[in-house]
Coordinates of C-alpha atoms and ligand atoms in Angstrom, one line a residue:
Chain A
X25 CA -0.4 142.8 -95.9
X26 CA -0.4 143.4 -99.7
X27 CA 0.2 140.6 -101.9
X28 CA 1.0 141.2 -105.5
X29 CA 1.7 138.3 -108.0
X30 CA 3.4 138.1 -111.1
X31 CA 4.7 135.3 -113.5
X32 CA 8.2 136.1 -115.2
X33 CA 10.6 133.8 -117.3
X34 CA 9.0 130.5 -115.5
X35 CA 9.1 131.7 -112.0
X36 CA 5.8 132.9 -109.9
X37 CA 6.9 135.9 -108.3
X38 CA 5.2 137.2 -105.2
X39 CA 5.8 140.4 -103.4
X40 CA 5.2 140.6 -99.8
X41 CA 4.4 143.9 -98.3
X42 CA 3.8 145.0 -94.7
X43 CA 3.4 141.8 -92.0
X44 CA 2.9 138.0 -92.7
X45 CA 1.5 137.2 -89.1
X46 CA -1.3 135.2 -87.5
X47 CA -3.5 137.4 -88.7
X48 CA -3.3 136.7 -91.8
X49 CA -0.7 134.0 -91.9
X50 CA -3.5 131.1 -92.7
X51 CA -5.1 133.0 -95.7
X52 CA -1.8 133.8 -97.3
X53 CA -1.1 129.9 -96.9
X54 CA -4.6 129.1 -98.5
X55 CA -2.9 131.4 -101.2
X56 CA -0.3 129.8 -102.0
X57 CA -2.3 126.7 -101.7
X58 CA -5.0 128.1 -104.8
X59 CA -1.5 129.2 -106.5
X60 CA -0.2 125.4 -106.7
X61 CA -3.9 124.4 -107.8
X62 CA -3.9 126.6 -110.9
X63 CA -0.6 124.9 -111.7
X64 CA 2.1 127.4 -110.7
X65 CA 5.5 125.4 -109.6
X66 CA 8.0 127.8 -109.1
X67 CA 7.4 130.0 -106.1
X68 CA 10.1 133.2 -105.3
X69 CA 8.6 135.1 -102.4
X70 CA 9.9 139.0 -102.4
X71 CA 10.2 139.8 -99.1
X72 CA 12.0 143.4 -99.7
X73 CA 8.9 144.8 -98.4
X74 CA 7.7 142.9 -95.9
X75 CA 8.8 144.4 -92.8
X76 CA 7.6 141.5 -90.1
X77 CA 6.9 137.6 -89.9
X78 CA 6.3 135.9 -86.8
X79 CA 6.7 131.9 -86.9
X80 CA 2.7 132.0 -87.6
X81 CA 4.2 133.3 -91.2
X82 CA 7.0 130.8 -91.0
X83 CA 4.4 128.3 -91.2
X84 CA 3.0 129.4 -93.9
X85 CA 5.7 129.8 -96.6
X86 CA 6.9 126.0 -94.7
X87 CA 3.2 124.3 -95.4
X88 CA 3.8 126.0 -99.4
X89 CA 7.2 125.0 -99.5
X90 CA 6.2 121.2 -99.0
X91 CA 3.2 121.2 -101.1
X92 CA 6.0 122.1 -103.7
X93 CA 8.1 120.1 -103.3
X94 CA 5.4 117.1 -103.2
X95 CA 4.9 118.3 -107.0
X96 CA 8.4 118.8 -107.7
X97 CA 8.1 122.7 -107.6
X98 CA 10.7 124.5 -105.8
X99 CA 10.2 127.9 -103.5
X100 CA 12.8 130.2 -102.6
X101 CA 12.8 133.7 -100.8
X102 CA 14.8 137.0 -101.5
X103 CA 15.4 140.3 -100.8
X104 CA 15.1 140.1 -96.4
X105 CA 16.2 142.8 -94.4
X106 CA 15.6 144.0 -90.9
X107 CA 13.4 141.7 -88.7
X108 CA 12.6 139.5 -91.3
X109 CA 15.7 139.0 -92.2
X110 CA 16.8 137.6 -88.5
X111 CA 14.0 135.7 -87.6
X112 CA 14.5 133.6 -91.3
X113 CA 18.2 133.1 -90.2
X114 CA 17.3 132.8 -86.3
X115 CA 14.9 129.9 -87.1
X116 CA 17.2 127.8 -89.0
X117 CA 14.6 128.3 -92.2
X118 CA 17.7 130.3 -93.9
X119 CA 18.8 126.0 -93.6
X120 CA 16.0 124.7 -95.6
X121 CA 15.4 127.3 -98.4
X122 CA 17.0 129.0 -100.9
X123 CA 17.5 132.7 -100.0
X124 CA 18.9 135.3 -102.4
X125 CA 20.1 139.2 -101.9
X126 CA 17.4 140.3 -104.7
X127 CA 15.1 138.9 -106.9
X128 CA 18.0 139.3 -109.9
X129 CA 19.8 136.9 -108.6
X130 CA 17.1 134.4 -107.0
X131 CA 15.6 134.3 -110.8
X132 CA 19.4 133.6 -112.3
X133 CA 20.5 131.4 -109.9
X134 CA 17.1 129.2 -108.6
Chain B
X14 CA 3.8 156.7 -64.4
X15 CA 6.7 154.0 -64.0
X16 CA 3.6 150.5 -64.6
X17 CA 1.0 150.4 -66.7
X18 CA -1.6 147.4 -66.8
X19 CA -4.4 146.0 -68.8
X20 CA -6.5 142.8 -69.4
X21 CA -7.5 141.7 -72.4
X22 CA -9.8 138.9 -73.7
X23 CA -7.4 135.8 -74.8
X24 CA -8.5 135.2 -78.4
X25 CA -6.5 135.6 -81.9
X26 CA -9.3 139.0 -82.5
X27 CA -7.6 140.7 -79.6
X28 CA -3.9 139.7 -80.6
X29 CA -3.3 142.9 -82.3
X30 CA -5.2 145.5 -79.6
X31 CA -2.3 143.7 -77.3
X32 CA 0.9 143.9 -79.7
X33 CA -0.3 147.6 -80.3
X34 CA -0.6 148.4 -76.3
X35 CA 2.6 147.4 -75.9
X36 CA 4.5 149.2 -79.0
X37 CA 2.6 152.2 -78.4
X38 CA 3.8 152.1 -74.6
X39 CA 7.4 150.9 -75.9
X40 CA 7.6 153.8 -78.4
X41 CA 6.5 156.6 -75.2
X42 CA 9.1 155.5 -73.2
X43 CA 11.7 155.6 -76.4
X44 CA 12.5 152.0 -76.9
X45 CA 14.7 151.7 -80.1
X46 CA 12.3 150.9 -83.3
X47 CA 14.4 147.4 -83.6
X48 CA 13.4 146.5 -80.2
X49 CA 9.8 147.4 -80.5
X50 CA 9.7 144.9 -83.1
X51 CA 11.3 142.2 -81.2
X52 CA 8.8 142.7 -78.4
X53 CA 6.5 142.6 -80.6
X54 CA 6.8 139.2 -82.0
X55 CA 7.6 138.0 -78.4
X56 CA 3.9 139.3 -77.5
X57 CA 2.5 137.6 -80.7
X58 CA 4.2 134.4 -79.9
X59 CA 3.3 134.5 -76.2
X60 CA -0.3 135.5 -76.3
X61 CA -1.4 133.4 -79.5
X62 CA 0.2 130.3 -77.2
X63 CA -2.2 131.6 -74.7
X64 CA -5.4 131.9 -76.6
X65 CA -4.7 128.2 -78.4
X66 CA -3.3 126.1 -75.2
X67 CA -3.7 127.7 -71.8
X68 CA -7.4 128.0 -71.0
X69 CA -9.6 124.4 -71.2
X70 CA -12.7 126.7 -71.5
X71 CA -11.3 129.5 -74.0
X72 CA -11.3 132.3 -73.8
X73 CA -9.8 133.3 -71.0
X74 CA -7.9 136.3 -70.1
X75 CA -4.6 137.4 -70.3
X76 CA -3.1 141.0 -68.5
X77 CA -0.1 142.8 -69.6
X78 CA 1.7 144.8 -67.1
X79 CA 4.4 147.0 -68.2
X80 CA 7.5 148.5 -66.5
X81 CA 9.3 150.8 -67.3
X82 CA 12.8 150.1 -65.4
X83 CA 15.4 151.7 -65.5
X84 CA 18.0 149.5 -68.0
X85 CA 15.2 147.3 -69.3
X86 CA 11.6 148.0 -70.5
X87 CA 9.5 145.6 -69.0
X88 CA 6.3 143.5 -69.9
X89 CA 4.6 140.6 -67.9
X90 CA 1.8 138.4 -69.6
X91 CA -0.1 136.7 -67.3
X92 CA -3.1 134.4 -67.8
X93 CA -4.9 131.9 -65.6
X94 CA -4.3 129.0 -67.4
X95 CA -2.7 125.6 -67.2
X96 CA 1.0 125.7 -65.5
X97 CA 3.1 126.3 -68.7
X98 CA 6.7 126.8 -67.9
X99 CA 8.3 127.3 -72.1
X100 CA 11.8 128.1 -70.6
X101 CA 11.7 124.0 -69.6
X102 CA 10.8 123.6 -73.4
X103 CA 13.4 122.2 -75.6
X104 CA 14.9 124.3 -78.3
X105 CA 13.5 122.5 -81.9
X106 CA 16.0 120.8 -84.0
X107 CA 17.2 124.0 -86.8
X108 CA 19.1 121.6 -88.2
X109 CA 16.2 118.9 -89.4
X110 CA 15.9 118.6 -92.9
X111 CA 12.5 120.3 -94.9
X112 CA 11.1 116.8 -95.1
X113 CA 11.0 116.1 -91.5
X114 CA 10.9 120.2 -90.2
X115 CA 8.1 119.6 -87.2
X116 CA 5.7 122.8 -87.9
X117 CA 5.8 123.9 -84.0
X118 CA 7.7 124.3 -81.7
X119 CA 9.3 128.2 -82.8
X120 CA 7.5 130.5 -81.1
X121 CA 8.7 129.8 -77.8
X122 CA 12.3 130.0 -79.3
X123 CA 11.5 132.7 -80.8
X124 CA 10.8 134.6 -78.1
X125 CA 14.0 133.3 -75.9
X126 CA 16.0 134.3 -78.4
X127 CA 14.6 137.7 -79.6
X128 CA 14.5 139.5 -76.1
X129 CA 17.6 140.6 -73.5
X130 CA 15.8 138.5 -70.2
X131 CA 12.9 135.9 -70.5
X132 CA 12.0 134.3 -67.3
X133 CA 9.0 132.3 -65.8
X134 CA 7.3 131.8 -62.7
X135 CA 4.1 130.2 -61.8
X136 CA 2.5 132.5 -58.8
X137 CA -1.0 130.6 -57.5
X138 CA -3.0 129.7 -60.2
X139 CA -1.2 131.9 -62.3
X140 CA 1.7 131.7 -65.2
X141 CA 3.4 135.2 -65.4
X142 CA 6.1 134.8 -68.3
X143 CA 8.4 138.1 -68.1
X144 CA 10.0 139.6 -70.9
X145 CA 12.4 142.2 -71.4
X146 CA 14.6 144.3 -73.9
X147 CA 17.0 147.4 -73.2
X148 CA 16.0 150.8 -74.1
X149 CA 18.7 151.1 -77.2
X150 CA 19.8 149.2 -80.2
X151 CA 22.2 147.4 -78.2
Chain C
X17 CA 10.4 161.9 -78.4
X18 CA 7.7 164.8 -79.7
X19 CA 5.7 162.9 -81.8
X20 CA 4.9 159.1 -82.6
X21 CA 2.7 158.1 -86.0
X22 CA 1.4 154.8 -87.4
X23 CA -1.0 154.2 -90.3
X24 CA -3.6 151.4 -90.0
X25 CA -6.1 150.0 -92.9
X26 CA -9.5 151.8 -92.3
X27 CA -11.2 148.9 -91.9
X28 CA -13.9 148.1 -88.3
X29 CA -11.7 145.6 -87.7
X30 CA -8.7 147.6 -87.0
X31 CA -10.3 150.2 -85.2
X32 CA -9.4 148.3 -81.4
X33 CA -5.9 148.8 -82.3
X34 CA -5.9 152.6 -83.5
X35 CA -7.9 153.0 -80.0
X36 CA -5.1 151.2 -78.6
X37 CA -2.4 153.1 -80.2
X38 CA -3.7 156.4 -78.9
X39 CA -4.5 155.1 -75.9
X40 CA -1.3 153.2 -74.3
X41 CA 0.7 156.4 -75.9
X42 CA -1.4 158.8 -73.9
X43 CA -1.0 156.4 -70.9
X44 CA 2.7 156.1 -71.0
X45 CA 2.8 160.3 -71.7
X46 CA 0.7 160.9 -68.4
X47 CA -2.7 162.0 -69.6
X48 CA -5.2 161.7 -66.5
X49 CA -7.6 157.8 -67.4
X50 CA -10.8 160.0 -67.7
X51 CA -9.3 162.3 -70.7
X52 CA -7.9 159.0 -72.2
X53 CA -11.3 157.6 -72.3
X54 CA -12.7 161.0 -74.2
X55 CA -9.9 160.7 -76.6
X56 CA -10.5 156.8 -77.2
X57 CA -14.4 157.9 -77.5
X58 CA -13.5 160.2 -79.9
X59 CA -11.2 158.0 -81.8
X60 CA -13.5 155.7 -82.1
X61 CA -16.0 157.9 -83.3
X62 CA -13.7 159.5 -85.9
X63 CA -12.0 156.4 -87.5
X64 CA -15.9 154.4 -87.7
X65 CA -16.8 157.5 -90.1
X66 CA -13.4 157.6 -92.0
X67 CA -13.3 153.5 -92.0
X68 CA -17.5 153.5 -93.5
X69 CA -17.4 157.1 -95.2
X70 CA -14.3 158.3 -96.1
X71 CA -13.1 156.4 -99.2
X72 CA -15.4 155.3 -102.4
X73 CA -13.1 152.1 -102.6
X74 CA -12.5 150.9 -99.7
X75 CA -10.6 150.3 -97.3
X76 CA -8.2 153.2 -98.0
X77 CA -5.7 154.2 -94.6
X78 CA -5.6 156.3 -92.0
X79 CA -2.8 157.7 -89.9
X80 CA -2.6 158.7 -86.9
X81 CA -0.3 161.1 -85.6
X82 CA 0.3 161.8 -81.7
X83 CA 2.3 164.9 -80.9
X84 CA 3.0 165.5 -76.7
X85 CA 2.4 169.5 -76.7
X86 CA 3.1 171.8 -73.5
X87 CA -0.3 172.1 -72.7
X88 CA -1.8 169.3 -74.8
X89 CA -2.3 166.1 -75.6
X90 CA -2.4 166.3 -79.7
X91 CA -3.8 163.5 -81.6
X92 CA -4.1 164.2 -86.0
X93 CA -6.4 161.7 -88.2
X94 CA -5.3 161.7 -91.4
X95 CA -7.0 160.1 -94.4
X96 CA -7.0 160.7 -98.2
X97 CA -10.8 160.5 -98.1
X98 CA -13.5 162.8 -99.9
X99 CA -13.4 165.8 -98.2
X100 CA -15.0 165.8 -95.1
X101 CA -15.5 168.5 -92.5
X102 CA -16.8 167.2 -89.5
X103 CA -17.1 171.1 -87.6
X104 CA -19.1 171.9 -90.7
X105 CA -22.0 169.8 -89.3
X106 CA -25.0 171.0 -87.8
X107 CA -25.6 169.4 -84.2
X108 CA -28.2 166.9 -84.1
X109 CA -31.4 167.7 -82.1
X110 CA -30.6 166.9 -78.6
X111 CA -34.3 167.5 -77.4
X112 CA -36.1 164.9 -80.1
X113 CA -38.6 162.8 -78.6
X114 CA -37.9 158.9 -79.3
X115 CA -40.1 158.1 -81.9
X116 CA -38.4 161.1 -84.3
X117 CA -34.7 160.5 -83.0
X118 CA -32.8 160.3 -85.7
X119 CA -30.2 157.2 -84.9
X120 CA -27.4 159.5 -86.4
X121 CA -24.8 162.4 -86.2
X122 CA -24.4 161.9 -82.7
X123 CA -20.7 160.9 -83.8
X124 CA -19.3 164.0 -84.4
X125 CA -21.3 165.9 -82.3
X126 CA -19.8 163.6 -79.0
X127 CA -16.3 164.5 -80.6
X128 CA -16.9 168.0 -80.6
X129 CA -18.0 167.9 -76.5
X130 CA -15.8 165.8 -75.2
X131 CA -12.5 167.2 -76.1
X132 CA -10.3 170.3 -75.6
X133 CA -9.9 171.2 -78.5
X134 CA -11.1 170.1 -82.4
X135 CA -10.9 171.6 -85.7
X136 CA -10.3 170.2 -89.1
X137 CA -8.3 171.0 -91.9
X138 CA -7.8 170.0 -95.6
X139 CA -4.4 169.6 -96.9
X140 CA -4.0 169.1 -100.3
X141 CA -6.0 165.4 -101.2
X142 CA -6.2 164.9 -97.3
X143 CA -8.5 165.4 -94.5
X144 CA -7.0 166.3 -91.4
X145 CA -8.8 166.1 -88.1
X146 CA -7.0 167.5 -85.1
X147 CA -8.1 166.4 -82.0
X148 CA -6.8 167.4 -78.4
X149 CA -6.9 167.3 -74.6
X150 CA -5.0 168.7 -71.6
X151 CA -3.2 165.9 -69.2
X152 CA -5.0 166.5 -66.2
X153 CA -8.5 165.7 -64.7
X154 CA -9.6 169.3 -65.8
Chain D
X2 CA -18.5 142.6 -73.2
X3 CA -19.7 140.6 -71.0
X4 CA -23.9 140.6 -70.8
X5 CA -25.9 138.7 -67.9
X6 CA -29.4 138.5 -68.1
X7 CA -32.0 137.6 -65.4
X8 CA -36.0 137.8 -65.1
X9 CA -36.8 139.6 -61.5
X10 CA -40.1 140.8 -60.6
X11 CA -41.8 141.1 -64.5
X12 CA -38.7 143.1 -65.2
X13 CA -35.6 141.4 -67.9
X14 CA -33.1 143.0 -66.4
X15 CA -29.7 142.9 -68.5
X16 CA -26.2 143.6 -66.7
X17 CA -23.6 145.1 -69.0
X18 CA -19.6 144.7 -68.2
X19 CA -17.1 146.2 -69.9
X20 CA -17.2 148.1 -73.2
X21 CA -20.0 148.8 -75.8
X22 CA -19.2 149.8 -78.7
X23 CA -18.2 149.7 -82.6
X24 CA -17.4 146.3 -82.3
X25 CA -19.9 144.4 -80.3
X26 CA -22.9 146.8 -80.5
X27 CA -24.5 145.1 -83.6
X28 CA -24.3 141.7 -81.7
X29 CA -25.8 143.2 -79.0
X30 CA -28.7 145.0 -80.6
X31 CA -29.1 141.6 -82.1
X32 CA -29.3 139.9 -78.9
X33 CA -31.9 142.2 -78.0
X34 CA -34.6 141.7 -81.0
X35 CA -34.1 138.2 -79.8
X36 CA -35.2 138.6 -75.9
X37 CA -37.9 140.6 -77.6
X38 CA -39.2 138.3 -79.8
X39 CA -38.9 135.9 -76.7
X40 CA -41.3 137.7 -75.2
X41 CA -40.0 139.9 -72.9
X42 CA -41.2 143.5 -72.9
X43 CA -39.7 145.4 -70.1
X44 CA -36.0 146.1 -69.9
X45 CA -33.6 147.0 -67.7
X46 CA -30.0 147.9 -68.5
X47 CA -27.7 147.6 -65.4
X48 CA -24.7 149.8 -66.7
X49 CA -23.2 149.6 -62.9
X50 CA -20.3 147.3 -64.8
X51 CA -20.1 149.6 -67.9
X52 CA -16.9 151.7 -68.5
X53 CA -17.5 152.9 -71.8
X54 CA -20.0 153.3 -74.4
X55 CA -19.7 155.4 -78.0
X56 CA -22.1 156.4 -80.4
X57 CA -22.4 152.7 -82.1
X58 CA -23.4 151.3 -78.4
X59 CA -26.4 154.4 -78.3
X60 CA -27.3 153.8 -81.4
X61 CA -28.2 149.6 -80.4
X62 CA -30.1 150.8 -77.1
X63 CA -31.9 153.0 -79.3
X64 CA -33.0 150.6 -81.7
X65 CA -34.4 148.0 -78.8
X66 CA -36.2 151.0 -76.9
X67 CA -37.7 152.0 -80.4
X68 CA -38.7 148.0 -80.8
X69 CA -40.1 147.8 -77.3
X70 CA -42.1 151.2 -77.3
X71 CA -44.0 149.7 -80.6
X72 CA -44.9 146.6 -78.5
X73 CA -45.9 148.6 -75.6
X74 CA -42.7 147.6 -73.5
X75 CA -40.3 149.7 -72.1
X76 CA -36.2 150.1 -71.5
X77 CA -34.6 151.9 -68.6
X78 CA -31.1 152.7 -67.9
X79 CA -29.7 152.1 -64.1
X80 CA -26.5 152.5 -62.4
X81 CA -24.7 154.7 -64.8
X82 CA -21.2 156.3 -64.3
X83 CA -18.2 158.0 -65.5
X84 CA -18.0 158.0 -69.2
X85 CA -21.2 156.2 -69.9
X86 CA -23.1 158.7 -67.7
X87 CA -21.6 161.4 -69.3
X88 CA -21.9 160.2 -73.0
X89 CA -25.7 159.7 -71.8
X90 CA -26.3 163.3 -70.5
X91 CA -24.4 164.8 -73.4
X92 CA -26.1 162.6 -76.1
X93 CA -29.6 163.9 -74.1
X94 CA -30.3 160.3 -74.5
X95 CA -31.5 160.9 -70.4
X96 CA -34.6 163.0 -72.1
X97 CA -35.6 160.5 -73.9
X98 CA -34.9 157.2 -71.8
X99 CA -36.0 156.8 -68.3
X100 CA -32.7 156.2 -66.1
X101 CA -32.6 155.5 -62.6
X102 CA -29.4 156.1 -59.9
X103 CA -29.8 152.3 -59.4
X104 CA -31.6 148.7 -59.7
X105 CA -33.9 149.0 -56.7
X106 CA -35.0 151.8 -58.0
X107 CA -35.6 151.1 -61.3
X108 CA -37.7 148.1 -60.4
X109 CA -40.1 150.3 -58.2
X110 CA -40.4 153.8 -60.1
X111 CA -40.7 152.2 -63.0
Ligands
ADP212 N1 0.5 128.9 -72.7 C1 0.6 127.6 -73.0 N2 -0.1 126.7 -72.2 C2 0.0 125.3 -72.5 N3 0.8 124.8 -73.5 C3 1.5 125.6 -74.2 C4 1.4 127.1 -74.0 N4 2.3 127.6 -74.9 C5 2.8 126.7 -75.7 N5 2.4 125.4 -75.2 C6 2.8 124.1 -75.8 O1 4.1 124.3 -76.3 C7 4.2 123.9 -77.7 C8 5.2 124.8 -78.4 O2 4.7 126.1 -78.5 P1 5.4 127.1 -79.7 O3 6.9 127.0 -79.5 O4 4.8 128.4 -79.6 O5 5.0 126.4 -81.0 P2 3.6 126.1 -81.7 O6 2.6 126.9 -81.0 O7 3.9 126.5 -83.1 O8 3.5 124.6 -81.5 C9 2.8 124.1 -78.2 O9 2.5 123.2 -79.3 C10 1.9 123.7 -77.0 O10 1.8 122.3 -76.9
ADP213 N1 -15.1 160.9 -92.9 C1 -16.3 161.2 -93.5 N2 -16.4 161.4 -94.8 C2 -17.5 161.7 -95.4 N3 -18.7 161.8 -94.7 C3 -18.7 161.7 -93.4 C4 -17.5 161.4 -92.7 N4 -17.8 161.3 -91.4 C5 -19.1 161.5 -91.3 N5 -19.7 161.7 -92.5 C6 -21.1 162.1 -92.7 O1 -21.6 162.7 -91.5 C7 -22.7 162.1 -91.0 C8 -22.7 162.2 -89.5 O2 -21.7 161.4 -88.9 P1 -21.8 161.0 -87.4 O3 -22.0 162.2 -86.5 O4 -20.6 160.2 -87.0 O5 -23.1 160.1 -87.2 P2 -23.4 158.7 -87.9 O6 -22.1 158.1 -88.4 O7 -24.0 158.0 -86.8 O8 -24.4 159.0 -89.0 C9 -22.6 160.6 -91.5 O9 -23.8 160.0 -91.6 C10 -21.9 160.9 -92.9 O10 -22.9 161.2 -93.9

């Protein structure tokens, strides 16, 4: 998986590419963890390219996502399609966090 | 060649060797890409539940036998270890609030959910878990 | 379907599943279990130089392209790597005694035997390594 | 891999199963200096159980064979078939190593 991170207007944007899976699901989670360290509070996960998750990965963003909130951060994910897209909305996690069509409208509307 | 079979060591190194075997063999026999990738999580659901919980002494084993029937493309995980029947699981609650979201509990609901026939049976001291999509989009 | 493809990070640890890849695809197409275990040899053998030679950064990628022919069972390597022709290479000296046996080149030169057919080409920033066998026992 | 080691008759006779290669060969070399260091000097290697070996898993036998020869032990090869016999023969590693058609007779002849 690639990871590339970026901070615009406030939010800590981070682009997932390829597959968030139990290979690699507990380093991105440490990640995330180091992110939240270093003071970062508002997570939006770009999932446009990420092109599989398994609940391993679900984990993950889950074990962030409560960390956040814990600090009164938020996190919120955009841009699913495909696999991703149904095993988000499959799980129920589509429920839980905020999900948005693009990264546009998850930055106007988060 | 209508079955094809292998064993593979049952720890989270050899979880991707296992995925591929069985999207390599599920792309030959012309499985629809969206499939492939439901199987695939299945198989990464399945066998990681194998390599954490079913052996006391780990590793164990785990062999995937694959069929390629005639309305369904077929795959059977079996392993050695303690009885484990997930289709007597419970689904977990979707509806449970972030606060109090248990962690576990998704993959085998994943994998019910995902493929077109999941069944289970328990044959000697074995768990076979059978999975199973059609060949098209559906 | 002709011809399946996948590209993997060219790093040691993903070499199981390229071997994988080629070999449940060359199962499921009918190629006889001794030629599948010359192909996986030279797979092996192939991506372990592209995965520790091929790139100045790496890991860089490799793809893998498998193509059902007539006659033969295609398999391409592709990597952006320097270029590298493997058929280029001198074989190594078979009848060294032990103590001046050089540990290396015995790679390429297992490729080159144990295959139908081999040959290399360079396509504009990438290394292509064509590597073949018929389906039967031979 | 699986490896099985037993002392019979002055000989440390080491069963192979499975697959040597890129990804266990270093471990296994490894595993090797160590019965040498041990102590023992002369090996057997019981391929009967081997179904494939590549260039990496030559490369480790080399290495102990190279090891034992400067401590005035020895290595043999027994048992060998299919792939592993042939990568052996074509490698012309069989000029170089001594290799016997099976235990029994690797233990007398050698
Ligand atoms: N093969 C198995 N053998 C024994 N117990 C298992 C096996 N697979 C799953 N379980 C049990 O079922 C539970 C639910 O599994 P799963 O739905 O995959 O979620 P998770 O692994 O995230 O907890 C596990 O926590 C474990 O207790
Ligand atoms: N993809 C590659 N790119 C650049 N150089 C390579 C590549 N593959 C092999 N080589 C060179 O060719 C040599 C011989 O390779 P090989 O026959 O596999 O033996 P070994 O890797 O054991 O040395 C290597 O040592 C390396 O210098």
């Amino acid at each position: 998986m690639n990871v590339k991170t970026q901070a615009e207007k406030g939010y800590w944007v981070v682009k997932l590419e390829g597959r968030l899976d139990i290979s690699n699901s507990s380093q991105f989670e440490q990640e995330c963890m180091q992110w939240i360290e270093q003071g970062q509070r508002r997570f939006i996960l770009d999932l446009g390219g990420l092109e599989y998750i398994s609940s391993a990965g679900l984990r993950s963003i889950l074990a962030a996502t409560k960390k956040l909130k814990a600090q009164k951060g938020s996190l919120s994910l955009c841009a699913l399609s495909g696999l991703v897209e149904e095993v988000v909305t499959v799980s129920g996690f589509d429920n839980i966090l905020q999900v948005y069509p693009d990264l546009t409208q998850a930055m106007a509307e988060e | 060649m209508e079955t094809v079979e292998r064993t593979f060591v049952a720890n989270l190194a050899t979880i991707p060797s296992m995925m591929e075997f069985v999207s390599a063999t599920a792309e030959a026999f012309g499985v629809h890409p969206k499939r492939i990738m439901h199987l695939e999580l299945a198989v990464e659901e399945a066998t990681a539940n194998i390599c954490s919980y079913a052996y006391e002494i780990p590793p164990g084993e785990v062999t995937i036998k694959i069929s390629r029937e005639i309305e369904m493309f077929r795959i059977e995980l079996i392993d050695s270890g303690v009885p484990f029947d997930p289709m007597a699981m419970e689904a977990p609650d979707l509806k449970a609030e972030l606060e109090s979201r248990q962690v576990g509990g998704l993959g085998v609901f994943l994998i019910r959910r995902m493929l077109d026939d999941v069944h289970y049976s328990r044959s000697g001291t074995q768990n076979v878990l059978s999975l199973a999509v059609r060949y098209g989009e559906k």
